[in-house]
CSV table of C-alpha atoms in Angstrom, one decimal:
chain,number,residue,atom,x,y,z
A,1,MET,CA,-31.2,82.6,-100.1
A,2,SER,CA,-31.5,81.6,-103.8
A,3,THR,CA,-28.8,84.2,-104.7
A,4,GLU,CA,-26.3,82.7,-102.3
A,5,THR,CA,-27.1,79.3,-103.6
A,6,GLY,CA,-26.6,80.5,-107.2
A,7,ALA,CA,-23.4,82.2,-106.3
A,8,ALA,CA,-22.1,79.1,-104.6
A,9,THR,CA,-23.1,76.9,-107.5
A,10,GLY,CA,-21.5,79.3,-109.9
A,11,SER,CA,-18.3,79.3,-108.0
A,12,GLU,CA,-18.2,75.5,-108.0
A,13,THR,CA,-18.8,75.1,-111.8
A,14,SER,CA,-16.3,77.8,-112.8
A,15,ARG,CA,-13.4,76.6,-110.7
A,16,ILE,CA,-10.1,76.5,-112.5
A,17,HIS,CA,-7.8,73.5,-112.1
A,18,ASN,CA,-4.1,73.7,-112.8
A,19,ILE,CA,-3.3,70.3,-114.4
A,20,GLY,CA,0.3,71.2,-115.5
A,21,TYR,CA,0.0,72.2,-119.1
A,22,ARG,CA,2.7,74.6,-120.2
A,23,ALA,CA,2.8,77.0,-123.1
A,24,TYR,CA,5.1,76.0,-126.0
A,25,ASP,CA,8.0,78.4,-126.3
A,26,GLY,CA,10.1,76.4,-128.8
A,27,PRO,CA,10.7,77.1,-132.5
A,28,HIS,CA,7.8,77.0,-134.9
A,29,LEU,CA,9.1,75.3,-138.0
A,30,GLY,CA,6.2,76.2,-140.3
A,31,ARG,CA,4.9,75.0,-143.6
A,32,ALA,CA,8.2,74.4,-145.3
A,33,TYR,CA,9.3,71.9,-142.7
A,34,ALA,CA,6.0,70.2,-142.7
A,35,ARG,CA,6.1,69.9,-146.5
A,36,ARG,CA,9.6,68.5,-146.4
A,37,SER,CA,8.7,66.0,-143.7
A,38,LEU,CA,5.7,64.8,-145.6
A,39,TYR,CA,7.8,64.5,-148.8
A,40,SER,CA,10.6,62.4,-147.0
A,41,GLN,CA,8.1,60.3,-145.2
A,42,SER,CA,6.2,59.5,-148.4
A,43,LEU,CA,9.4,58.8,-150.3
A,44,ARG,CA,10.6,56.4,-147.7
A,45,GLY,CA,7.2,54.7,-147.6
A,46,THR,CA,7.4,53.9,-151.3
A,47,PHE,CA,10.3,51.6,-150.7
A,48,GLY,CA,8.9,50.3,-147.4
A,49,LEU,CA,11.4,52.1,-145.2
A,50,GLY,CA,9.9,52.8,-141.8
A,51,ARG,CA,7.2,50.2,-142.4
A,52,SER,CA,6.9,46.5,-141.8
A,53,ALA,CA,9.3,44.0,-143.3
A,54,LYS,CA,6.4,42.7,-145.5
A,55,SER,CA,6.0,46.2,-147.0
A,56,LYS,CA,9.6,46.2,-148.1
A,57,VAL,CA,9.5,43.0,-150.1
A,58,LEU,CA,7.8,44.1,-153.3
A,59,PRO,CA,9.4,47.5,-153.9
A,60,MET,CA,12.9,46.2,-153.0
A,61,LEU,CA,12.4,43.2,-155.2
A,62,LEU,CA,11.4,45.4,-158.2
A,63,PHE,CA,14.3,47.7,-157.6
A,64,GLY,CA,16.6,44.7,-157.5
A,65,VAL,CA,15.2,43.4,-160.8
A,66,MET,CA,15.8,46.8,-162.5
A,67,CYS,CA,19.4,46.9,-161.3
A,68,LEU,CA,20.1,43.2,-161.9
A,69,VAL,CA,19.0,43.3,-165.5
A,70,ALA,CA,21.4,46.3,-166.0
A,71,ALA,CA,24.2,44.4,-164.4
A,72,ILE,CA,23.6,41.4,-166.8
A,73,ILE,CA,23.6,43.7,-169.8
A,74,VAL,CA,27.0,45.2,-168.7
A,75,ALA,CA,28.4,41.7,-168.2
A,76,VAL,CA,27.3,40.6,-171.6
A,77,ALA,CA,28.8,43.8,-173.2
A,78,ILE,CA,32.1,43.1,-171.5
A,79,LYS,CA,32.2,39.5,-172.7
A,80,ILE,CA,31.4,40.3,-176.3
A,81,PRO,CA,34.7,40.5,-178.3
A,82,ASP,CA,35.5,43.9,-179.8
A,83,SER,CA,32.3,45.5,-178.3
A,84,THR,CA,32.3,49.3,-178.4
A,85,LYS,CA,29.0,50.0,-176.8
A,86,LEU,CA,26.2,48.5,-174.7
A,87,PRO,CA,23.7,46.2,-176.4
A,88,VAL,CA,20.8,48.3,-175.0
A,89,LYS,CA,20.5,52.1,-175.3
A,90,TYR,CA,20.1,54.1,-172.2
A,91,THR,CA,16.9,55.6,-173.6
A,92,SER,CA,15.5,52.1,-174.4
A,93,TYR,CA,16.0,50.6,-170.9
A,94,ALA,CA,12.8,52.0,-169.3
A,95,ILE,CA,10.8,51.1,-172.4
A,96,PHE,CA,11.9,47.5,-172.2
A,97,LEU,CA,11.2,47.2,-168.5
A,98,GLN,CA,8.0,49.2,-168.5
A,99,ALA,CA,6.2,46.2,-166.9
A,100,VAL,CA,8.4,46.4,-163.8
A,101,ILE,CA,7.9,50.2,-163.6
A,102,GLY,CA,4.2,49.9,-164.0
A,103,LEU,CA,4.0,47.3,-161.2
A,104,PHE,CA,6.0,49.5,-158.9
A,105,LEU,CA,3.7,52.4,-159.5
A,106,ALA,CA,0.6,50.4,-159.2
A,107,SER,CA,1.7,49.0,-155.8
A,108,GLN,CA,3.0,52.2,-154.3
A,109,ALA,CA,0.8,55.0,-155.6
A,110,PRO,CA,-2.3,53.7,-153.7
A,111,GLN,CA,-0.1,53.2,-150.6
A,112,SER,CA,0.9,56.8,-150.8
A,113,VAL,CA,-2.5,58.3,-151.0
A,114,SER,CA,-5.3,55.7,-150.6
A,115,ARG,CA,-4.6,55.1,-146.9
A,116,ASP,CA,-5.0,58.7,-146.0
A,117,LEU,CA,-8.3,58.7,-147.8
A,118,ARG,CA,-9.5,55.4,-146.2
A,119,PHE,CA,-8.6,56.4,-142.7
A,120,LYS,CA,-9.8,60.0,-143.2
A,121,SER,CA,-6.5,61.4,-142.0
A,122,VAL,CA,-6.3,64.1,-144.7
A,123,PRO,CA,-8.2,66.7,-142.6
A,124,LEU,CA,-5.6,66.1,-139.8
A,125,TYR,CA,-2.8,67.1,-142.2
A,126,PHE,CA,-4.7,70.3,-143.1
A,127,SER,CA,-5.3,71.2,-139.5
A,128,ARG,CA,-1.5,71.7,-139.2
A,129,PRO,CA,0.5,74.5,-140.9
A,130,ILE,CA,0.1,72.8,-144.3
A,131,GLU,CA,-2.2,73.6,-147.1
A,132,ARG,CA,-3.8,71.5,-149.8
A,133,GLY,CA,-1.2,72.5,-152.4
A,134,ASP,CA,1.6,71.5,-150.0
A,135,TYR,CA,0.1,68.0,-149.6
A,136,VAL,CA,-0.3,67.5,-153.3
A,137,ILE,CA,3.2,68.8,-154.1
A,138,ALA,CA,4.8,66.6,-151.4
A,139,LYS,CA,3.0,63.5,-152.6
A,140,PHE,CA,3.7,64.2,-156.3
A,141,ALA,CA,7.3,65.0,-155.7
A,142,ALA,CA,7.8,61.9,-153.5
A,143,MET,CA,6.4,59.5,-156.1
A,144,ALA,CA,8.3,61.1,-158.9
A,145,SER,CA,11.5,60.9,-156.9
A,146,ALA,CA,10.8,57.2,-156.1
A,147,LEU,CA,10.3,56.4,-159.8
A,148,PHE,CA,13.4,58.4,-160.8
A,149,ILE,CA,15.4,56.3,-158.3
A,150,LEU,CA,13.9,53.1,-159.7
A,151,THR,CA,14.6,54.1,-163.3
A,152,GLY,CA,17.7,56.2,-163.0
A,153,THR,CA,19.8,53.8,-160.8
A,154,PRO,CA,20.0,51.1,-163.5
A,155,LEU,CA,21.2,53.7,-165.9
A,156,VAL,CA,24.0,54.6,-163.5
A,157,VAL,CA,24.9,50.9,-163.4
A,158,LEU,CA,25.0,50.8,-167.2
A,159,TYR,CA,27.1,53.9,-167.3
A,160,VAL,CA,29.6,52.8,-164.7
A,161,GLY,CA,29.9,49.4,-166.4
A,162,ALA,CA,30.4,51.0,-169.8
A,163,LEU,CA,33.3,53.1,-168.4
A,164,LEU,CA,34.8,50.1,-166.7
A,165,ALA,CA,34.7,48.3,-170.1
A,166,LYS,CA,36.6,51.4,-171.5
A,167,PHE,CA,33.9,52.3,-174.0
A,168,ASP,CA,34.1,55.8,-175.5
A,169,PHE,CA,33.7,58.3,-172.6
A,170,GLY,CA,32.2,61.1,-174.6
A,171,ASP,CA,29.6,58.9,-176.4
A,172,GLN,CA,28.6,57.1,-173.2
A,173,THR,CA,28.3,60.4,-171.2
A,174,THR,CA,26.1,61.9,-173.9
A,175,TRP,CA,23.8,58.9,-174.1
A,176,PHE,CA,23.7,58.6,-170.3
A,177,ALA,CA,22.6,62.2,-170.0
A,178,GLN,CA,19.9,61.6,-172.6
A,179,GLY,CA,18.7,58.6,-170.8
A,180,MET,CA,18.5,60.4,-167.5
A,181,VAL,CA,16.4,63.2,-169.0
A,182,SER,CA,14.1,60.6,-170.5
A,183,VAL,CA,13.5,58.7,-167.2
A,184,ALA,CA,13.0,62.0,-165.4
A,185,LEU,CA,10.2,63.0,-167.7
A,186,LEU,CA,8.8,59.5,-167.5
A,187,SER,CA,8.9,59.6,-163.7
A,188,VAL,CA,6.9,62.9,-163.5
A,189,LEU,CA,4.3,61.8,-166.0
A,190,PHE,CA,3.8,58.3,-164.5
A,191,SER,CA,3.6,59.7,-161.0
A,192,GLY,CA,0.9,62.2,-161.9
A,193,LEU,CA,-1.2,59.6,-163.7
A,194,GLY,CA,-0.7,57.0,-161.0
A,195,LEU,CA,-1.6,59.3,-158.1
A,196,VAL,CA,-4.7,60.5,-159.9
A,197,MET,CA,-5.9,57.0,-160.4
A,198,ALA,CA,-5.1,56.0,-156.8
A,199,ALA,CA,-6.7,59.1,-155.3
A,200,LEU,CA,-10.0,58.5,-157.0
A,201,THR,CA,-10.8,55.7,-154.4
A,202,PRO,CA,-9.9,55.0,-150.8
A,203,ARG,CA,-9.7,51.3,-151.6
A,204,ARG,CA,-6.2,50.2,-152.3
A,205,GLY,CA,-7.2,47.3,-154.5
A,206,PHE,CA,-9.2,49.4,-156.8
A,207,GLY,CA,-6.4,51.9,-157.0
A,208,VAL,CA,-3.9,49.2,-158.0
A,209,ALA,CA,-6.3,47.9,-160.7
A,210,ALA,CA,-6.9,51.5,-162.0
A,211,VAL,CA,-3.2,52.2,-162.4
A,212,ILE,CA,-2.5,48.9,-164.1
A,213,ALA,CA,-5.4,49.5,-166.5
A,214,VAL,CA,-4.3,53.0,-167.5
A,215,LEU,CA,-0.7,51.8,-168.2
A,216,THR,CA,-1.3,48.4,-169.6
A,217,ILE,CA,-4.6,48.6,-171.5
A,218,SER,CA,-3.6,51.9,-173.2
A,219,TYR,CA,-0.2,50.5,-174.2
A,220,GLY,CA,-1.8,47.3,-175.5
A,221,ALA,CA,-4.4,49.1,-177.5
A,222,VAL,CA,-2.0,51.6,-179.0
A,223,SER,CA,0.6,48.9,-179.9
A,224,THR,CA,-2.1,46.8,-181.6
A,225,LEU,CA,-3.4,49.7,-183.6
A,226,GLN,CA,0.1,50.7,-184.6
A,227,GLY,CA,0.9,47.2,-185.7
A,228,ILE,CA,-2.3,47.1,-187.8
A,229,ALA,CA,-1.5,50.5,-189.3
A,230,TRP,CA,2.0,49.4,-190.2
A,231,THR,CA,1.0,46.1,-191.8
A,232,THR,CA,-1.7,47.7,-193.8
A,233,GLY,CA,0.5,50.3,-195.3
A,234,SER,CA,-0.6,53.2,-193.2
A,235,GLY,CA,2.7,53.9,-191.6
A,236,GLY,CA,2.0,57.6,-191.4
A,237,ALA,CA,-0.6,57.0,-188.7
A,238,VAL,CA,1.9,55.1,-186.4
A,239,PRO,CA,3.5,58.1,-184.8
A,240,TRP,CA,0.1,59.8,-184.1
A,241,LEU,CA,-1.3,56.7,-182.5
A,242,GLY,CA,1.5,57.0,-180.0
A,243,LEU,CA,-0.2,60.0,-178.4
A,244,PHE,CA,-2.7,57.8,-176.6
A,245,SER,CA,-0.5,55.8,-174.2
A,246,PRO,CA,1.9,57.1,-171.5
A,247,ILE,CA,4.8,54.9,-172.4
A,248,THR,CA,4.5,55.6,-176.1
A,249,LEU,CA,4.4,59.3,-175.3
A,250,ILE,CA,7.8,59.0,-173.7
A,251,ASP,CA,9.0,57.0,-176.6
A,252,GLY,CA,8.0,59.7,-179.0
A,253,VAL,CA,9.5,62.5,-177.0
A,254,GLN,CA,12.9,60.8,-176.7
A,255,THR,CA,12.9,59.7,-180.3
A,256,ALA,CA,12.2,63.3,-181.5
A,257,PHE,CA,14.6,65.1,-179.1
A,258,LEU,CA,17.0,62.7,-177.4
A,259,GLY,CA,18.4,60.7,-180.2
A,260,ALA,CA,16.6,57.5,-179.2
A,261,THR,CA,15.6,54.7,-181.5
A,262,SER,CA,11.8,54.3,-181.5
A,263,ALA,CA,10.1,51.1,-180.4
A,264,PHE,CA,7.2,51.7,-182.7
A,265,PRO,CA,6.6,49.2,-185.6
A,266,GLY,CA,9.3,49.7,-188.2
A,267,GLY,CA,11.1,52.2,-185.9
A,268,GLU,CA,8.8,54.9,-187.3
A,269,GLY,CA,9.0,57.5,-184.5
A,270,PRO,CA,7.8,61.1,-184.7
A,271,GLY,CA,10.0,63.8,-186.2
A,272,ALA,CA,10.7,67.1,-184.6
A,273,GLY,CA,7.3,68.6,-185.6
A,274,ALA,CA,5.3,65.7,-184.2
A,275,GLY,CA,7.7,65.6,-181.3
A,276,VAL,CA,6.5,69.1,-180.3
A,277,VAL,CA,3.0,67.8,-180.1
A,278,TYR,CA,4.2,64.8,-178.0
A,279,LEU,CA,5.9,67.1,-175.6
A,280,ILE,CA,2.9,69.4,-175.3
A,281,VAL,CA,0.7,66.4,-174.6
A,282,VAL,CA,3.1,65.2,-171.9
A,283,LEU,CA,3.3,68.6,-170.2
A,284,ALA,CA,-0.5,68.9,-170.4
A,285,LEU,CA,-1.0,65.5,-168.8
A,286,ILE,CA,1.4,66.5,-166.0
A,287,ALA,CA,-0.3,69.8,-165.4
A,288,GLY,CA,-3.7,68.2,-165.7
A,289,SER,CA,-2.8,65.5,-163.1
A,290,TYR,CA,-1.8,68.2,-160.6
A,291,ALA,CA,-5.0,70.1,-161.2
A,292,VAL,CA,-7.1,66.9,-160.7
A,293,LEU,CA,-5.3,66.1,-157.5
A,294,MET,CA,-5.9,69.7,-156.2
A,295,ARG,CA,-9.6,69.4,-157.0
A,296,ARG,CA,-9.8,66.0,-155.4
A,297,TYR,CA,-8.3,67.2,-152.2
A,298,ARG,CA,-10.4,70.3,-152.1
A,299,ARG,CA,-13.4,67.9,-151.6
A,300,VAL,CA,-11.8,65.5,-149.1
A,301,GLY,CA,-9.8,67.9,-147.1
A,302,LEU,CA,-12.6,69.4,-145.0
């Protein structure tokens, strides 16, 4: 009797119900597609595309400021009688507008990574055909691309304006190429540092403050020390002090290798020898940022 009851109970509990699920027989797009999708989604998000109207205001406003200033410079150059070049060098433009670039990075780097940390969605990414390195590369590349668009588009405006003003084509093209190389390096360096600061905390406000502190405080401290060194007759220390701030690092590299005029006190930028040190430090910071991000997501990705 008990055996029959057990058999009946077993048959009831092991009954199979067909609820209509079907096996997926479509294409499997794999990691490359997932990585590209994450990259494009992150890039669009930095400019508020695909998000609420409120999210678009600040990045689009900052982008507009960068382009508007370039347009004003072109208009001034055209109006100046017998002008043969732009009043601002291509390599100097990002240095002059570093505050706008820093504000863009401070607002968008936390948006790119902090929300995933705060809502604990990173493990969901890694449950798909995507690995930790794919996530870091996609986010890094998206932020660098966004900064390159922000800093490179105004240079295009300057270049087109210079050609319309019939300035020398060869000189303008050479200077424009130098400027684009400079902002490309700036974009990668700033992206790495900004994402590291933002990824240290899931709180967006703390991430914003950390990015601003790294960019602003370091530049203020270095500029102050350079000014003191210059006024006290220690001009030889000015180029070496520039190694301790992201924006002065870019200034030093472009002064040494891209024919730029240094914004250091007295225009005392590094020579070729010191420029190699600048370039090594920049590359080390980029590689270090990637390594720190990989380590960070090793801890939070499980």
